[in-house]
Tab-separated table of C-alpha atoms in Angstrom:
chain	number	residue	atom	x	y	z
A	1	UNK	CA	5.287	-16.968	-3.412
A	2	UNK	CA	1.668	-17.230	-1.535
A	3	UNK	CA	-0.395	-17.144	-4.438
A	4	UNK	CA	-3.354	-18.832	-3.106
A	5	UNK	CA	-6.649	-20.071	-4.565
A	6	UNK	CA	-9.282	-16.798	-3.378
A	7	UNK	CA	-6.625	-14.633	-5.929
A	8	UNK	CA	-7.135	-16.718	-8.494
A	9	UNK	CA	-9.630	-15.554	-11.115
A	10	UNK	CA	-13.682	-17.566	-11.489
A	11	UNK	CA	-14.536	-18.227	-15.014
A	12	UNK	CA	-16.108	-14.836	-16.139
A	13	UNK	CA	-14.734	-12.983	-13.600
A	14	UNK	CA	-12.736	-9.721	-15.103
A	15	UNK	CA	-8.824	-9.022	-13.846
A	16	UNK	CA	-9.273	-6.009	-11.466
A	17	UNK	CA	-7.269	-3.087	-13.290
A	18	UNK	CA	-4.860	-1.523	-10.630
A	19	UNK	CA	-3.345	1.595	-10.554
A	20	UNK	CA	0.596	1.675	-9.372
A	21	UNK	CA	1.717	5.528	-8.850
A	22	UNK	CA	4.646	5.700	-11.276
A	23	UNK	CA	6.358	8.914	-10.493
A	24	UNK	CA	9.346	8.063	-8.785
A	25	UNK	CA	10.139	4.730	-6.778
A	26	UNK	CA	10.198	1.175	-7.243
A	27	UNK	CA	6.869	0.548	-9.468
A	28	UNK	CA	8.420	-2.575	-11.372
A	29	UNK	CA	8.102	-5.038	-8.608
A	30	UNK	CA	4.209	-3.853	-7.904
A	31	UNK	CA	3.350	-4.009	-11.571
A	32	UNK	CA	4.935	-7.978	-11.823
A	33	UNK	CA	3.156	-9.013	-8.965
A	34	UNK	CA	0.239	-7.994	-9.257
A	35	UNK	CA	0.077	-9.244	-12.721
A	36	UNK	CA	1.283	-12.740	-11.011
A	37	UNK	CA	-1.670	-12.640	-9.224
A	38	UNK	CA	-3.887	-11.837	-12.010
A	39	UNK	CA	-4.557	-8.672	-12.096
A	40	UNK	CA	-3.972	-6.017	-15.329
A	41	UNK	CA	-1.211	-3.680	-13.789
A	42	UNK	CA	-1.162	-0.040	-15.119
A	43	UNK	CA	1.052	2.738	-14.282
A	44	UNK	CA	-0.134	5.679	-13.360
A	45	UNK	CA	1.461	8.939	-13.986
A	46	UNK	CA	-1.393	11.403	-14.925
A	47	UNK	CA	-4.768	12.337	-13.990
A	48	UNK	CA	-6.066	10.715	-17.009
A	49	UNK	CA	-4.155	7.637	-16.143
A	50	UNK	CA	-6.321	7.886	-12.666
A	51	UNK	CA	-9.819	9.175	-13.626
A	52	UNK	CA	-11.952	8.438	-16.322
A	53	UNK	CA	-13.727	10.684	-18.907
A	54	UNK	CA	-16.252	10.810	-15.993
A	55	UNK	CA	-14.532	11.455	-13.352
A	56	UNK	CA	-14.974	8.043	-12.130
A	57	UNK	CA	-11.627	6.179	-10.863
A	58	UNK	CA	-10.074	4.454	-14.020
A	59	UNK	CA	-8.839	2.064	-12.004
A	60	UNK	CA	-10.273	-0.733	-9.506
A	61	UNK	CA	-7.276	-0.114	-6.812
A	62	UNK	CA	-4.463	1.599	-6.213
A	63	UNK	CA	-0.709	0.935	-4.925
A	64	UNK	CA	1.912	4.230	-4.084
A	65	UNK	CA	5.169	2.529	-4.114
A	66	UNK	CA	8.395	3.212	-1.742
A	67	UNK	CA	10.439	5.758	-2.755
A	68	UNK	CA	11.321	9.284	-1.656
A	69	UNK	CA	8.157	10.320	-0.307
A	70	UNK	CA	8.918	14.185	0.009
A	71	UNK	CA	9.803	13.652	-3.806
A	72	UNK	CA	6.681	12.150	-4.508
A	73	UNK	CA	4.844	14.504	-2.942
A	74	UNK	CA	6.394	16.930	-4.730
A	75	UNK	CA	5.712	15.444	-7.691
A	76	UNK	CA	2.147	14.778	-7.352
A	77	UNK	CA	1.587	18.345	-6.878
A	78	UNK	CA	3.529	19.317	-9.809
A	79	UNK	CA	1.472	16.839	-11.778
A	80	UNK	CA	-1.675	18.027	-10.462
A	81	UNK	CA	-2.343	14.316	-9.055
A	82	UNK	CA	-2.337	15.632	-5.638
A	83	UNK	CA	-5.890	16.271	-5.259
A	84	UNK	CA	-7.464	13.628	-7.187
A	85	UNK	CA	-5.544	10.710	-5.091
A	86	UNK	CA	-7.062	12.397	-2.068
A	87	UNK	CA	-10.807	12.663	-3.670
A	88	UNK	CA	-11.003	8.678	-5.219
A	89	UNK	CA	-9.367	7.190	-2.169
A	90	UNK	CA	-11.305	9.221	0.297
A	91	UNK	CA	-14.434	7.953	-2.005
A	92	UNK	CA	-13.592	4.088	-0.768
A	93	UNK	CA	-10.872	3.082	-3.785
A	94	UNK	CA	-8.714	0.454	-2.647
A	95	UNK	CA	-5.343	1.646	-2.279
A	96	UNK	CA	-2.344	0.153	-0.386
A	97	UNK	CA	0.871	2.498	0.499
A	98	UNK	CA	4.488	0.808	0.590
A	99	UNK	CA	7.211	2.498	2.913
A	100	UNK	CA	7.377	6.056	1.100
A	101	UNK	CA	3.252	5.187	0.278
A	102	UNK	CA	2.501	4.497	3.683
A	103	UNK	CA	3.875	8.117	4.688
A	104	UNK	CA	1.940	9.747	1.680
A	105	UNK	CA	-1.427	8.315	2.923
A	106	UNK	CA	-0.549	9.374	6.536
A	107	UNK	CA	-2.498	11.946	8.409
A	108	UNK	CA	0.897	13.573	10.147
A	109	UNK	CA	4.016	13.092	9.617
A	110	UNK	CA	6.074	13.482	12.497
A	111	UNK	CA	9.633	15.062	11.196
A	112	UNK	CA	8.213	16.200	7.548
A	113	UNK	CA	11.046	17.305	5.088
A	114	UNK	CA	10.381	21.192	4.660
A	115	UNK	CA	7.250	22.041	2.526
A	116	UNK	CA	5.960	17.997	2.850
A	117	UNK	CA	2.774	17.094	2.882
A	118	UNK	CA	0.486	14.352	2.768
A	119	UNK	CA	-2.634	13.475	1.571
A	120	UNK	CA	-4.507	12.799	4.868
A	121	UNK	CA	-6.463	10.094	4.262
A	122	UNK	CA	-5.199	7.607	6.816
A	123	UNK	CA	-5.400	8.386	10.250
A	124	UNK	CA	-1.322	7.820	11.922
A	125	UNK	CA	1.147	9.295	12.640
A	126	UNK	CA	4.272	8.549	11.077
A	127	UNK	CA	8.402	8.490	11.827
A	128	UNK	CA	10.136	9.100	8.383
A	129	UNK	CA	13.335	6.815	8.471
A	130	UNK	CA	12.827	5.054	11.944
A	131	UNK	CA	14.990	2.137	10.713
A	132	UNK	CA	17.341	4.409	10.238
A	133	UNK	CA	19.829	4.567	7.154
A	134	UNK	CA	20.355	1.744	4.020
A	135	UNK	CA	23.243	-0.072	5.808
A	136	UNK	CA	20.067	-0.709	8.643
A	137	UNK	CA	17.537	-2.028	6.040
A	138	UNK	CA	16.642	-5.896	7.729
A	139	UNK	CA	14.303	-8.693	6.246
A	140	UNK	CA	12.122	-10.436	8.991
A	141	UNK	CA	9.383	-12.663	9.155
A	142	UNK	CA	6.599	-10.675	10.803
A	143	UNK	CA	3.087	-12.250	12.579
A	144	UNK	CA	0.507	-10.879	10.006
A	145	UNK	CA	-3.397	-10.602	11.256
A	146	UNK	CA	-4.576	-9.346	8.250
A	147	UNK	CA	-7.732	-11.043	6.364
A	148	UNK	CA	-5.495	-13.029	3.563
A	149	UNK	CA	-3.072	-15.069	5.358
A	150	UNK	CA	-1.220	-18.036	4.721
A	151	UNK	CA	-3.997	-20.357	5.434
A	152	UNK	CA	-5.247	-19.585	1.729
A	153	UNK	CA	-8.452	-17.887	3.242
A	154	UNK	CA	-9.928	-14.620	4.025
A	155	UNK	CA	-13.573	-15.967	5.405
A	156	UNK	CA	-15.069	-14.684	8.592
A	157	UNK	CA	-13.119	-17.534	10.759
A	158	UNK	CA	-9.575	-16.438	9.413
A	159	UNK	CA	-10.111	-12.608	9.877
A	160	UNK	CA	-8.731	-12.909	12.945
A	161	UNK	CA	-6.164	-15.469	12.508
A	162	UNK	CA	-2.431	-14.217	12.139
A	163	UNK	CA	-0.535	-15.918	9.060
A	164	UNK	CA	3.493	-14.889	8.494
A	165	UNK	CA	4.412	-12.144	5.809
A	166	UNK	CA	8.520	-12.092	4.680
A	167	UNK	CA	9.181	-8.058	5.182
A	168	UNK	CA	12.307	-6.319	3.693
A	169	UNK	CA	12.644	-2.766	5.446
A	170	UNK	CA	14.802	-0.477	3.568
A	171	UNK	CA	15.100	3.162	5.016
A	172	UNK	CA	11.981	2.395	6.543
A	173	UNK	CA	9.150	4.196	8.606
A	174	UNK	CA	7.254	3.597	11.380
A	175	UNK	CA	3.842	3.873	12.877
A	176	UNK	CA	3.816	5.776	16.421
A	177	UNK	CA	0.542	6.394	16.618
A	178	UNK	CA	-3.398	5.714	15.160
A	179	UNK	CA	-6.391	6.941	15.425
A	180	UNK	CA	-10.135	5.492	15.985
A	181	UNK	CA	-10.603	3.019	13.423
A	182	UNK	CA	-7.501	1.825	12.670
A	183	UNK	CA	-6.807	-1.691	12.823
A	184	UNK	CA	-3.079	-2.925	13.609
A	185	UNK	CA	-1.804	-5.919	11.183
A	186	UNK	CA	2.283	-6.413	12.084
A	187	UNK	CA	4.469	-4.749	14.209
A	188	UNK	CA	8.463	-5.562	14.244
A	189	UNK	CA	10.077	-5.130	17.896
A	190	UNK	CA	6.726	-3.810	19.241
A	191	UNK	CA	6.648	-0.975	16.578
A	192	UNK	CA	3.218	-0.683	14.215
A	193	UNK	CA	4.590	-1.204	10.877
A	194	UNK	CA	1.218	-2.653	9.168
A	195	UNK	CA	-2.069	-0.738	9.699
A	196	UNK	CA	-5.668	-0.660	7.858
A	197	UNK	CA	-8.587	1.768	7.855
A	198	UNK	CA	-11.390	0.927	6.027
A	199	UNK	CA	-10.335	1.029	1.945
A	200	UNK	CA	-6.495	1.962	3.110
A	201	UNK	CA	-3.881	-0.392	3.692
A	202	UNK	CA	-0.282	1.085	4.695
A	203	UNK	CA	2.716	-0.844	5.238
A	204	UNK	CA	6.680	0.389	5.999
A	205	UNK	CA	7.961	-2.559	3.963
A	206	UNK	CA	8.537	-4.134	1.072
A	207	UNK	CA	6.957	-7.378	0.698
A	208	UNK	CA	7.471	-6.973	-3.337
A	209	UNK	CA	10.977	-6.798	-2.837
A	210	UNK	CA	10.486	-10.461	-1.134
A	211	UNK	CA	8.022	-12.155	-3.735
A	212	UNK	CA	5.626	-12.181	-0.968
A	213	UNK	CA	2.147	-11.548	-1.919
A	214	UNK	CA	-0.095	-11.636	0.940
A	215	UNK	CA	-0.105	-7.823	1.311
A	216	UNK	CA	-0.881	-7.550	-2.201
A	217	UNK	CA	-3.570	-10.270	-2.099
A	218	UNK	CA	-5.294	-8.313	1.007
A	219	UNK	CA	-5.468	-5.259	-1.526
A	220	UNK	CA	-6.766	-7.506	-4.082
A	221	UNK	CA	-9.535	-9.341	-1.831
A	222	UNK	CA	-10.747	-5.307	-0.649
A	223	UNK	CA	-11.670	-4.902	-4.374
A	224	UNK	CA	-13.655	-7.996	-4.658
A	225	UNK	CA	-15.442	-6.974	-1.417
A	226	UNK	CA	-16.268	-3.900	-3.139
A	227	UNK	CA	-17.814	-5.741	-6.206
A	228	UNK	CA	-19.902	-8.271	-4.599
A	229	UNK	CA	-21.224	-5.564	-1.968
């Protein structure tokens, strides 16, 4: 695993509480690692689970796991969680959107299930199931440019340094195209299959699946950004 020393907790610093969506997909693997990396890991199936007796986020970040992402959808709306995903993340929460996640945070999806939507707040386009089927699924290394790489830092001179992140694609989708603001992290044969804008992080892997934790550290990192700004 690529636990490295900038995840690791100062004396007196709290564990960031993050938020996995835990309606339908694989939420297990999300909630170990992140508690690997020293985080507190909470599911999150309810509004209460995401908001506060404010309305404040209850949570320091967020993760929406692979899955079925028309059945997710479906079941955000049902659980009125639709709405308030779109409001805290379009507010600046961290949030970082695994294979099914990645096409819930899209902006369009290009061959929606009937009645799917998304919540919007990431500006691609995405192909539901361009790896095609399970017997397709692959794990890769891919080239990684994000600001946590293997080099153990995420300073100003490593931003732009690539590192290596171990990638298992199951079902997976792709990105075919972004808009202004997006930055490109990994693409596998030439397709976009890591993307950030701003607070949002979307990926059509699984690093979890991998016990790679680069992706997850990058999340991580955008949260301690957010404290110390």
């Amino acid at each position: 695993m690529n636990i490295h020393e900038e995840s690791e907790l100062t004396p007196g610093q709290s564990a960031p509480t993050v938020g996995v969506l835990a309606l339908q997909g694989g939420v297990a693997e999300h909630l170990a690692m992140l508690e690997s990396l020293g985080a507190r890991a909470v599911r999150v199936r309810s509004v209460s689970d995401l908001l506060g007796d404010d309305g404040a986020p209850a949570v320091d970040a967020l993760v929406l796991p692979g899955g079925e992402s028309s059945t997710m959808d479906r079941l955000c709306r049902t659980f009125g969680l639709f709405q308030p995903l779109q409001r805290v993340i379009r507010a600046g929460l961290p949030t970082l959107g695994t294979c099914a996640g990645l096409i819930m945070l899209s902006m369009r999806i290009a061959d929606p299930a009937p009645g799917q939507q998304s919540l919007g707040v990431l500006d691609v386009t995405v192909d539901r199931n361009a790896f095609g089927s399970q017997v397709d699924s692959a794990e890769v290394s891919l080239p990684w440019s994000g600001a946590v790489g293997h080099a153990g830092t995420d300073d100003d001179a490593a931003a732009a340094a690539s590192g290596v992140v171990r990638a298992a694609f199951i079902r997976a989708p792709s990105v075919t195209a972004v808009g202004d603001g997006v930055e490109v992290l990994a693409r596998y044969r030439d397709t976009v299959v890591a993307v950030r804008q701003a607070n949002v992080l979307g990926i059509s892997f699984h690093p979890e699946l991998m016990g790679e934790t680069t992706v997850h550290e990058e999340l991580l990192s955008m949260v301690r950004a957010g404290a110390n700004a």
